[in-house]
Amino acid sequence: MNTKGNVWIFIEQEGGKIADVSLELVCKGTELAKQLGLVSEAVILGDKLDGKFDSLFHYGCETVYQVEDKALEPFTVLPYAQALVKLLKQHKPNILMFGATLKGRELGPRVASEMMCGLTADCTDLQIDDFEDKVNKAIYKDKLMQIRPAFGGNIIATIVNTWEDPQMVTVREGVMKLTAPDTSKKGKVVKVTPELSDETKVMKVIKRVRKPKTVDLKKASIIVAGGYGVGTKENFKLIEQLAEALGGQVAASRAAVDAGWINHDYQVGQTGVTVRPKLYIACGISGSVQHVAGMNESAKIIAINNDPGAPIFSVAHYGIVGELNDVVPKLIKAFKAKV
Amino acid sequence: MKRQLMVFVKQVPDTKNISGEAMTPEGTVNRAALPAIFNPEDLNALELGLQLKERHNFKVTVATMGPPNAAEVLRECLYRGADEAILITDRAFAGADTLATSYALSCCVKTVGNVDLILCGRQAIDGDTAQVGPQIAEKLNIPQIAYVEEVISLSDKAVKAKRAIEGGYEILESPLPALLTVIDANEPRSASAKCIMKYKKAKTRSEIHKLMRDADYTDAQALADKENEMKAKNLWIHEWDAAKIQADVNRIGLKGSPTKVKKIENVVLKADKVVSIEPTEAGINGLIRELIEDHTLG
């Protein structure tokens, strides 16, 4: 029914484990594909990937392109880019999505440049709509609206790629929701041998050190976050005590991470993790747009700050103007008394 | 001849420190009111370049694309120890997205010639895309190493660098020429007083012409003499346009940009009805009770 290519998702894997963001994109990609009368397809690159990607079908993919070569494990950008560009030229997908991870943000631009395509970084929403280019008097049907924060998070821009497909985006982790997987669903596997040129194999990985993440904020249903207003590293223990009492997870704003009170894995916001817990308690966080972008979809937000003018109060459901040293122990005491 | 490395830098509005004056009464940012600063991670790239200059006797050439007053960041580079500066400026570059920008910058590298290493900050704080570095590398068909923390070693033929990966780090080796994007992992040096004394007089052609026009001094020969004098004193900031870097006019500026901006919305923090809780025991007990009753807690 259509001459368009499909909706493609670049699947990021590390040691055969698929990144959460890739599954989130499969869900979003499948939704967009339905709107366009297309299907979603995934492309996974690496070595020895058999049996590692059934979940892609469960979340909605019809096809998985399984691209294998020794040079594709571990990730280096040149062979990845070449293998991907070859497939794109052959299949001409309508849309191509990457996670806005370190890998996605390194690979995406290289591929877009070679394809002479636009690429929009760090999208937080994607929609389908028509676009009228008033300057050039052209109308584009069913284009991908690529919605992203810019200017330090102070504006939200909607961007459209008007040249040839694919319409390429990187998408922030945690912003697209996972739909319920259908574990009975199966799909087609297309095995691809990329025939990489020697020029792509010039970079050597001499050493690789990875520590598993110490925390997964995205899975926490209660988050207690501390900001610069906490004041000292010593005082940050209050935040930990409240989190522990409520059965929640500690997190922080960038200011608290920069101050050295807690490590970057715990950072919520534009340069950290995007979260949407049942309850988010912001302690001594002023509420910069960068921080708010990472937490304002929380179901309930409590803000505690001694400055009644702090912007965090404008996104909070409950506001407490007061000193943390006074308010936090009261919260712990009240909760312990009630449960 | 000395080996040469290039550092690309950018002048950006200070989006991270938005003060009261830069806010409109509607609660949005007035972009024109933001001060222009040296993009932070480009200072890290410059620092790495200057360290390599000290270790390996490189010539450091810095370049920026922007309006005429972007020459200010180039002088900032000279104050810190850069050897030569290029302002890439032309109305035809206006409205460029990352594809058109990286194409123009790759033309600049080709015009400079014989560049062993290119350094860029990972990303600029106005767009936060991190795309231009990798795209310059692709346009030049050379390898890239993104998110570099430090250069471990550098030979005539290869660079070995430590760079960030998800949850850790990696040491990568790449043949030269190569492009590195640099993250906030070193301590950029301050401007040196001696260099400021010398290079505050460094000017682009447009700046010199403006000074002389202001002094009512427009004789063509006088302008040419002044230019030659500045060049001889090494106070000359190159000013290159699209023709000079032999850029294809269809691949620069708005025309060379596949992405179009459909709309821009200002972020206004939503002013929902916030329930004010008194910081008293009674107030806080009431809040906890409410959260337990609606199953948020417990």
XYZ file of C-alpha atoms in Angstrom:
637
model
C 0.000 0.000 0.000
C 2.907 2.327 0.390
C 6.201 3.098 -1.223
C 7.692 4.332 2.013
C 10.286 2.433 3.959
C 9.435 1.337 7.470
C 10.144 2.703 10.919
C 13.570 1.528 12.052
C 15.041 1.349 15.507
C 18.765 1.021 16.071
C 19.128 -1.506 18.878
C 21.915 -0.836 21.284
C 23.436 -3.862 22.948
C 26.316 -4.428 25.299
C 27.543 -8.003 25.645
C 24.267 -9.183 24.101
C 22.097 -7.295 26.598
C 19.711 -4.863 24.943
C 19.597 -1.320 26.366
C 16.325 -0.264 28.024
C 16.091 2.784 25.781
C 16.063 0.573 22.679
C 12.986 -1.283 23.957
C 11.317 2.049 24.758
C 11.981 3.108 21.165
C 10.595 -0.141 19.782
C 7.340 0.661 21.606
C 7.245 4.251 20.317
C 8.365 3.194 16.846
C 5.609 0.588 16.664
C 3.028 3.218 17.630
C 4.311 5.670 14.979
C 4.449 2.920 12.361
C 0.783 2.072 12.976
C -0.174 5.714 12.450
C 1.696 5.715 9.152
C 0.416 2.332 7.968
C 3.949 0.936 8.250
C 5.637 -1.588 10.515
C 8.518 -1.215 12.947
C 11.767 -2.982 12.272
C 14.915 -3.256 14.348
C 18.541 -3.398 13.393
C 20.983 -4.935 15.841
C 24.735 -5.036 15.272
C 27.329 -7.155 17.050
C 28.717 -10.668 17.067
C 27.002 -13.913 18.136
C 23.593 -12.398 18.723
C 21.448 -15.527 18.218
C 18.665 -15.760 20.758
C 19.452 -12.407 22.311
C 16.642 -10.320 20.874
C 13.261 -12.071 21.144
C 12.077 -9.160 23.294
C 12.168 -6.910 20.220
C 9.326 -8.944 18.702
C 7.426 -8.951 21.994
C 7.420 -5.147 22.045
C 6.193 -4.876 18.470
C 8.912 -5.298 15.836
C 7.992 -7.259 12.709
C 11.555 -7.756 11.489
C 14.999 -7.795 13.043
C 18.055 -7.228 10.856
C 20.787 -9.170 12.632
C 24.112 -7.776 11.471
C 27.104 -9.809 12.604
C 30.825 -9.405 12.244
C 33.727 -9.769 14.656
C 34.576 -6.100 14.067
C 31.173 -5.112 15.483
C 32.029 -6.327 19.004
C 32.780 -4.299 21.038
C 31.272 -1.123 19.600
C 33.518 1.167 17.595
C 32.001 3.856 15.455
C 33.533 3.245 12.008
C 32.370 -0.340 11.344
C 29.005 0.392 12.939
C 28.491 3.414 10.712
C 29.469 1.569 7.544
C 27.288 -1.461 8.255
C 24.324 0.739 9.071
C 24.728 3.050 6.066
C 24.790 0.046 3.711
C 21.501 -1.213 5.136
C 19.897 2.218 5.028
C 20.782 2.672 1.379
C 19.346 -0.734 0.586
C 16.085 -0.492 2.555
C 15.463 3.285 2.701
C 13.526 3.370 5.974
C 11.148 6.257 6.553
C 12.336 6.883 10.100
C 15.446 5.807 12.014
C 15.645 6.157 15.787
C 18.624 5.887 18.135
C 18.756 6.140 21.911
C 20.389 9.413 22.952
C 23.093 7.465 24.763
C 26.834 7.921 24.425
C 26.859 5.370 21.605
C 23.748 6.689 19.882
C 25.004 10.256 20.012
C 28.368 9.222 18.570
C 27.041 6.952 15.835
C 23.900 8.863 14.773
C 25.704 12.022 13.569
C 28.303 10.044 11.631
C 25.583 8.064 9.847
C 23.424 11.153 9.200
C 26.397 12.987 7.737
C 27.181 10.180 5.339
C 23.517 9.802 4.363
C 23.201 13.608 3.962
C 20.219 13.452 6.299
C 19.026 15.683 9.066
C 19.349 14.421 12.610
C 17.609 15.821 15.657
C 19.304 15.106 18.963
C 17.765 14.277 22.324
C 14.114 14.219 21.336
C 11.633 14.048 24.186
C 8.548 13.545 22.030
C 7.782 12.350 18.506
C 4.556 12.887 16.584
C 3.280 12.545 13.044
C 1.907 15.644 11.346
C 2.015 17.563 8.069
C 4.540 20.351 7.652
C 4.148 23.443 5.540
C 7.419 25.102 4.613
C 6.155 28.637 4.066
C 9.493 29.965 2.845
C 9.807 27.422 0.039
C 6.052 26.983 -0.400
C 6.148 23.234 -0.019
C 3.858 20.906 1.900
C 5.161 17.681 3.375
C 2.652 15.009 4.360
C 2.961 12.712 7.365
C 6.319 13.907 8.591
C 7.964 13.072 11.876
C 7.708 15.988 14.296
C 10.959 15.846 16.239
C 10.402 17.589 19.530
C 13.339 18.479 21.745
C 14.436 20.901 24.396
C 17.083 23.400 23.298
C 18.794 26.462 24.633
C 19.644 24.801 27.904
C 16.103 23.473 28.206
C 14.541 26.926 28.081
C 12.747 26.325 24.805
C 11.077 23.346 23.156
C 11.649 23.137 19.408
C 9.730 21.079 16.866
C 12.013 20.105 14.009
C 11.252 18.464 10.668
C 13.599 16.783 8.231
C 12.673 17.960 4.745
C 15.271 16.121 2.721
C 15.196 12.489 1.720
C 14.417 9.795 4.255
C 15.320 8.452 6.697
C 14.136 11.037 9.180
C 16.670 10.501 11.915
C 16.461 11.196 15.628
C 18.133 10.329 18.877
C 15.677 10.013 21.758
C 16.336 10.518 25.431
C 16.294 7.551 27.741
C 13.255 7.119 29.919
C 10.894 9.468 28.085
C 9.072 6.897 25.932
C 6.922 4.468 27.875
C 7.228 0.709 27.618
C 4.002 -0.958 26.516
C 3.036 -4.406 27.791
C 5.064 -7.045 25.944
C 3.292 -9.862 24.105
C 5.591 -12.820 24.732
C 3.837 -14.976 22.150
C 4.619 -12.589 19.307
C 7.242 -13.664 16.789
C 8.788 -12.012 13.763
C 11.210 -12.364 10.911
C 14.989 -12.453 11.356
C 17.115 -11.241 8.460
C 20.776 -12.177 8.887
C 23.193 -9.715 7.333
C 26.927 -10.038 6.722
C 28.143 -6.475 6.419
C 31.367 -6.987 4.411
C 33.205 -4.222 6.183
C 36.109 -2.507 4.481
C 39.555 -2.566 6.073
C 39.405 1.215 6.527
C 36.735 0.753 9.181
C 38.966 -1.539 11.229
C 41.768 0.926 11.975
C 40.679 1.799 15.502
C 41.742 -0.496 18.315
C 40.125 -0.873 21.703
C 43.127 -1.236 24.007
C 41.246 -1.419 27.259
C 37.647 -1.307 28.352
C 36.479 -0.871 31.940
C 32.816 -0.955 32.838
C 31.234 -0.943 36.241
C 27.603 -1.902 36.487
C 25.419 1.064 37.379
C 24.987 1.370 41.102
C 21.385 2.490 40.864
C 18.424 2.348 38.508
C 16.398 5.470 39.219
C 13.940 4.743 36.435
C 12.573 1.745 38.323
C 12.087 3.555 41.661
C 8.491 4.339 42.628
C 9.508 6.765 45.386
C 12.407 9.177 44.915
C 13.846 11.568 47.470
C 16.158 14.037 45.758
C 18.529 16.543 47.294
C 19.798 19.758 45.741
C 22.237 22.504 46.500
C 20.040 23.690 49.353
C 20.988 20.574 51.330
C 24.140 22.538 52.084
C 26.761 19.927 52.970
C 27.725 16.338 52.272
C 27.047 15.600 55.940
C 23.548 16.997 55.595
C 22.902 14.812 52.560
C 22.489 11.925 55.045
C 19.102 13.435 55.876
C 18.009 12.773 52.310
C 19.214 9.185 52.597
C 17.385 8.720 55.887
C 14.120 9.976 54.437
C 14.495 7.753 51.379
C 15.225 4.753 53.566
C 12.271 5.440 55.868
C 9.852 5.715 52.913
C 11.318 2.721 51.082
C 12.447 5.035 48.306
C 15.535 5.801 46.309
C 17.950 8.699 46.809
C 18.583 11.036 43.869
C 20.055 14.477 43.322
C 20.063 17.581 41.184
C 23.086 18.506 39.131
C 24.160 21.096 41.700
C 24.422 18.415 44.402
C 26.368 16.125 42.044
C 28.703 18.972 41.054
C 29.243 19.727 44.741
C 30.539 16.171 45.132
C 27.883 14.980 47.606
C 26.756 12.070 45.423
C 27.802 10.540 42.100
C 26.375 11.211 38.650
C 24.420 7.926 38.487
C 21.974 9.564 40.907
C 21.393 12.728 38.871
C 17.887 13.566 37.681
C 17.394 16.088 34.900
C 18.389 16.971 31.409
C 21.959 15.713 31.744
C 20.935 12.902 34.064
C 18.043 10.475 34.151
C 14.397 11.190 33.357
C 12.114 9.715 36.012
C 8.394 9.467 36.616
C 7.899 7.854 40.025
C 4.689 7.734 42.081
C 6.224 10.217 44.486
C 9.112 12.662 44.036
C 10.300 14.651 47.029
C 12.545 17.559 46.032
C 14.599 18.719 49.008
C 16.498 21.970 48.683
C 16.175 21.890 44.890
C 15.497 25.285 43.345
C 13.892 23.822 40.217
C 15.898 24.857 37.166
C 14.260 23.974 33.850
C 17.002 21.387 33.345
C 16.075 19.584 36.540
C 12.333 19.935 36.084
C 12.592 18.383 32.596
C 13.704 15.163 34.274
C 10.995 14.868 36.931
C 7.875 16.894 36.170
C 5.920 13.844 35.053
C 6.106 12.326 38.511
C 2.612 11.442 39.750
C 3.037 13.422 42.981
C 5.696 16.012 43.712
C 6.521 17.403 47.143
C 8.876 20.379 47.238
C 10.674 21.403 50.408
C 12.626 24.638 50.217
C 13.334 27.558 52.507
C 12.855 30.011 49.617
C 9.120 30.514 48.972
C 10.012 31.969 45.533
C 11.861 28.832 44.319
C 10.554 27.768 40.876
C 10.238 24.160 42.084
C 7.024 25.174 43.855
C 5.377 25.892 40.530
C 5.666 22.241 39.448
C 4.960 20.735 42.882
C 1.652 19.349 44.097
C 2.607 19.980 47.718
C 4.903 22.747 48.851
C 6.560 23.045 52.247
C 8.420 26.267 52.937
C 10.867 25.458 55.698
C 14.295 24.232 56.733
C 15.227 20.685 55.718
C 16.743 19.996 59.134
C 13.365 20.665 60.640
C 10.965 19.332 58.011
C 12.698 16.074 57.017
C 12.844 14.577 60.543
C 9.178 15.487 60.956
C 8.328 13.631 57.743
C 10.243 10.558 58.900
C 8.578 10.656 62.306
C 5.099 11.123 60.852
C 5.533 8.264 58.397
C 6.905 5.881 61.026
C 4.016 6.711 63.327
C 1.419 5.976 60.638
C 2.725 2.685 59.267
C 57.584 22.283 9.600
C 55.739 22.012 12.888
C 52.912 19.532 13.142
C 49.558 21.227 13.370
C 46.387 20.640 15.333
C 43.120 22.545 15.087
C 40.626 23.382 17.786
C 37.080 24.422 16.889
C 35.412 26.725 19.379
C 32.062 28.503 19.585
C 30.654 31.603 21.156
C 27.352 30.752 22.816
C 24.685 32.485 24.870
C 25.060 31.589 28.532
C 22.035 29.322 28.813
C 23.112 27.779 32.098
C 23.165 30.890 34.254
C 19.986 32.683 33.470
C 19.584 35.723 35.666
C 16.502 37.780 36.370
C 17.242 40.310 33.650
C 17.146 37.606 30.998
C 13.611 36.576 31.906
C 10.590 38.162 30.242
C 7.591 39.139 32.366
C 5.859 36.035 30.954
C 8.437 33.806 32.631
C 10.339 32.871 29.478
C 13.937 33.477 28.502
C 14.837 36.586 26.549
C 17.589 35.109 24.398
C 18.940 38.451 23.263
C 19.627 39.436 26.869
C 21.923 36.494 27.585
C 25.654 37.249 27.758
C 27.859 35.609 25.109
C 30.451 33.232 26.547
C 33.099 30.767 25.416
C 31.360 27.413 25.116
C 32.542 25.553 28.237
C 33.605 22.236 26.695
C 35.446 24.066 23.913
C 37.689 25.442 26.643
C 38.429 21.827 27.591
C 39.255 21.066 23.952
C 41.540 24.100 23.796
C 43.232 23.064 27.034
C 43.923 19.600 25.627
C 45.298 21.205 22.458
C 47.590 23.470 24.441
C 48.848 20.547 26.536
C 49.691 18.681 23.331
C 51.426 21.794 22.032
C 53.633 21.754 25.134
C 54.278 18.021 24.999
C 54.759 17.600 21.256
C 55.565 21.037 19.905
C 52.398 21.389 17.866
C 51.192 24.557 16.228
C 47.678 25.221 17.538
C 45.258 26.815 15.083
C 41.835 27.759 16.424
C 38.762 28.456 14.349
C 35.183 29.463 14.920
C 32.187 29.987 12.673
C 29.945 32.855 13.629
C 29.121 36.509 13.275
C 31.963 39.082 13.175
C 31.917 39.604 16.942
C 32.690 35.919 17.508
C 36.311 37.051 17.018
C 36.180 37.625 20.765
C 36.439 33.887 21.548
C 39.389 33.639 19.161
C 41.212 36.345 21.118
C 40.393 34.352 24.267
C 42.195 31.406 22.631
C 45.217 33.568 21.789
C 45.306 34.785 25.411
C 45.697 31.156 26.488
C 48.400 30.203 24.033
C 46.895 29.422 20.611
C 49.173 30.317 17.685
C 46.792 31.258 14.915
C 43.097 32.090 14.668
C 40.501 31.913 11.925
C 37.044 33.476 11.933
C 34.769 31.757 9.441
C 32.088 34.305 8.727
C 29.680 34.906 5.880
C 25.983 35.697 5.727
C 25.663 32.629 3.519
C 26.407 30.431 6.568
C 23.395 31.742 8.494
C 20.688 29.287 9.486
C 22.959 26.266 9.204
C 21.988 23.081 11.015
C 24.649 20.596 12.121
C 25.037 19.054 8.663
C 25.679 22.393 6.956
C 27.885 23.576 9.819
C 30.071 20.489 9.792
C 30.413 20.730 6.029
C 31.648 24.336 6.289
C 34.055 23.465 9.108
C 35.412 20.514 7.117
C 36.076 22.927 4.220
C 38.006 25.112 6.647
C 40.176 22.144 7.713
C 40.932 21.406 4.059
C 41.834 25.035 3.436
C 44.211 25.046 6.401
C 45.762 21.777 5.211
C 48.157 19.356 6.932
C 46.179 19.028 10.138
C 47.092 15.962 12.224
C 44.490 16.286 14.921
C 41.200 18.148 15.291
C 39.732 18.871 18.701
C 36.183 19.999 19.454
C 34.226 20.329 22.659
C 31.706 17.510 22.926
C 28.761 19.878 22.546
C 27.715 23.510 22.713
C 25.330 24.609 25.438
C 22.938 26.420 23.092
C 22.000 23.362 21.038
C 23.430 20.478 23.100
C 23.481 18.228 20.019
C 27.071 16.871 20.117
C 26.751 16.306 16.357
C 29.146 18.705 14.722
C 32.349 16.948 15.867
C 31.465 13.485 14.534
C 30.044 15.034 11.362
C 33.238 16.971 10.613
C 35.116 13.670 10.998
C 32.773 11.959 8.557
C 33.031 14.795 6.038
C 36.831 14.499 6.165
C 36.587 10.703 6.128
C 38.779 10.372 9.212
C 38.224 8.469 12.481
C 36.629 10.128 15.495
C 36.929 9.496 19.209
C 34.063 11.069 21.146
C 33.963 11.962 24.872
C 37.730 12.135 25.345
C 38.993 12.697 28.891
C 42.711 12.685 28.113
C 45.265 11.821 25.468
C 47.435 8.973 26.756
C 49.996 9.129 23.977
C 50.556 10.632 20.589
C 53.007 9.450 17.957
C 53.580 10.577 14.387
C 50.989 8.129 13.194
C 48.520 7.447 15.991
C 46.708 8.829 19.016
C 45.751 6.840 22.081
C 42.989 8.408 24.162
C 40.935 7.622 27.235
C 37.272 8.287 26.695
C 34.003 7.832 28.541
C 31.675 4.951 27.683
C 28.382 4.017 29.328
C 29.275 3.115 32.908
C 33.043 3.327 32.542
C 35.872 4.187 30.221
C 37.788 2.868 27.263
C 41.251 3.399 25.842
C 41.113 3.661 22.079
C 43.876 3.934 19.541
C 43.295 5.596 16.205
C 45.525 6.456 13.285
C 46.043 10.129 12.430
C 44.584 12.366 11.268
C 41.704 11.984 13.696
C 39.082 14.108 15.383
C 38.485 14.048 19.136
C 35.533 15.518 20.999
C 36.505 16.511 24.501
C 34.471 16.478 27.711
C 34.760 18.457 30.906
C 37.638 16.389 32.312
C 40.542 18.836 32.495
C 41.044 22.186 34.161
C 41.203 24.870 31.440
C 44.003 27.342 32.088
C 43.329 31.037 32.531
C 44.457 33.656 30.094
C 48.073 34.705 30.586
C 48.694 38.378 31.345
C 51.533 38.502 28.852
C 49.385 37.079 26.054
C 46.537 39.455 26.866
C 48.908 42.402 26.558
C 49.985 41.231 23.164
C 46.848 39.779 21.631
C 44.231 42.242 22.783
C 45.387 44.115 19.692
C 44.777 41.095 17.441
C 42.066 41.913 14.937
C 40.156 40.610 11.968
C 40.084 42.579 8.724
C 36.566 43.842 9.458
C 37.635 45.015 12.893
C 40.646 46.872 11.490
C 38.558 48.479 8.781
C 35.968 49.542 11.285
C 38.619 51.111 13.528
C 40.048 52.997 10.596
C 36.670 54.102 9.318
C 35.887 55.411 12.778
C 39.140 57.344 12.528
C 38.008 58.616 9.123
C 40.879 56.946 7.451
C 39.682 55.065 4.416
C 42.509 55.257 1.931
C 42.874 51.781 0.367
C 46.626 51.826 0.538
C 46.528 52.807 4.195
C 44.222 49.867 4.919
C 46.505 47.477 3.087
C 49.532 48.813 4.932
C 47.788 48.391 8.259
C 46.857 44.821 7.372
C 50.430 43.995 6.482
C 51.661 45.548 9.673
C 49.232 43.427 11.739
C 50.269 40.267 9.875
C 53.947 41.026 10.458
C 53.285 41.436 14.185
C 51.297 38.195 14.259
C 48.201 40.102 15.352
C 46.132 39.052 12.404
C 42.955 37.028 12.874
C 42.069 35.460 9.537
C 38.578 36.201 8.319
C 37.420 33.610 5.837
C 34.199 33.595 3.865
C 32.465 30.820 1.942
C 34.511 31.504 -1.207
C 37.822 31.387 0.656
C 37.097 27.902 2.055
C 35.711 26.839 -1.341
C 32.386 25.816 0.125
C 29.637 24.709 -2.252
C 26.914 27.337 -1.756
C 24.224 24.665 -1.945
C 25.623 22.876 1.068
C 25.904 25.763 3.525
C 23.504 27.890 5.544
C 19.767 27.381 5.354
C 20.050 25.901 1.864
C 22.387 23.160 3.018
C 20.297 22.267 6.050
C 17.876 19.349 5.830
C 16.208 20.171 9.120
C 13.692 22.978 9.438
C 12.327 24.400 12.655
C 8.545 24.096 12.635
C 7.974 25.912 15.878
C 9.623 27.085 19.050
C 7.826 27.191 22.347
C 9.139 28.804 25.459
C 9.175 26.623 28.502
C 6.985 28.130 31.145
C 6.967 26.232 34.395
C 3.324 25.315 34.858
C 1.734 27.115 37.745
C -0.637 24.396 38.926
C -2.389 24.754 42.207
C 0.237 23.804 44.723
C -1.075 22.758 48.110
C 0.815 24.627 50.747
C 1.766 22.506 53.746
C 2.738 24.176 57.011
C 6.122 22.972 58.287
C 4.533 21.989 61.583
C 3.962 18.529 63.004
C 0.249 18.830 62.345
C 0.769 19.967 58.781
C 3.242 17.206 57.984
C 1.191 14.489 59.707
C -1.747 15.567 57.562
C 0.328 15.325 54.373
C 1.629 11.854 55.210
C -1.898 10.713 56.052
C -3.184 11.986 52.697
C -0.381 10.223 50.797
C -1.031 6.956 52.611
C -4.769 7.220 51.961
C -4.306 7.725 48.224
C -1.760 4.834 48.161
C 1.179 6.982 47.128
C 2.918 5.854 50.298
C 2.835 2.716 52.402
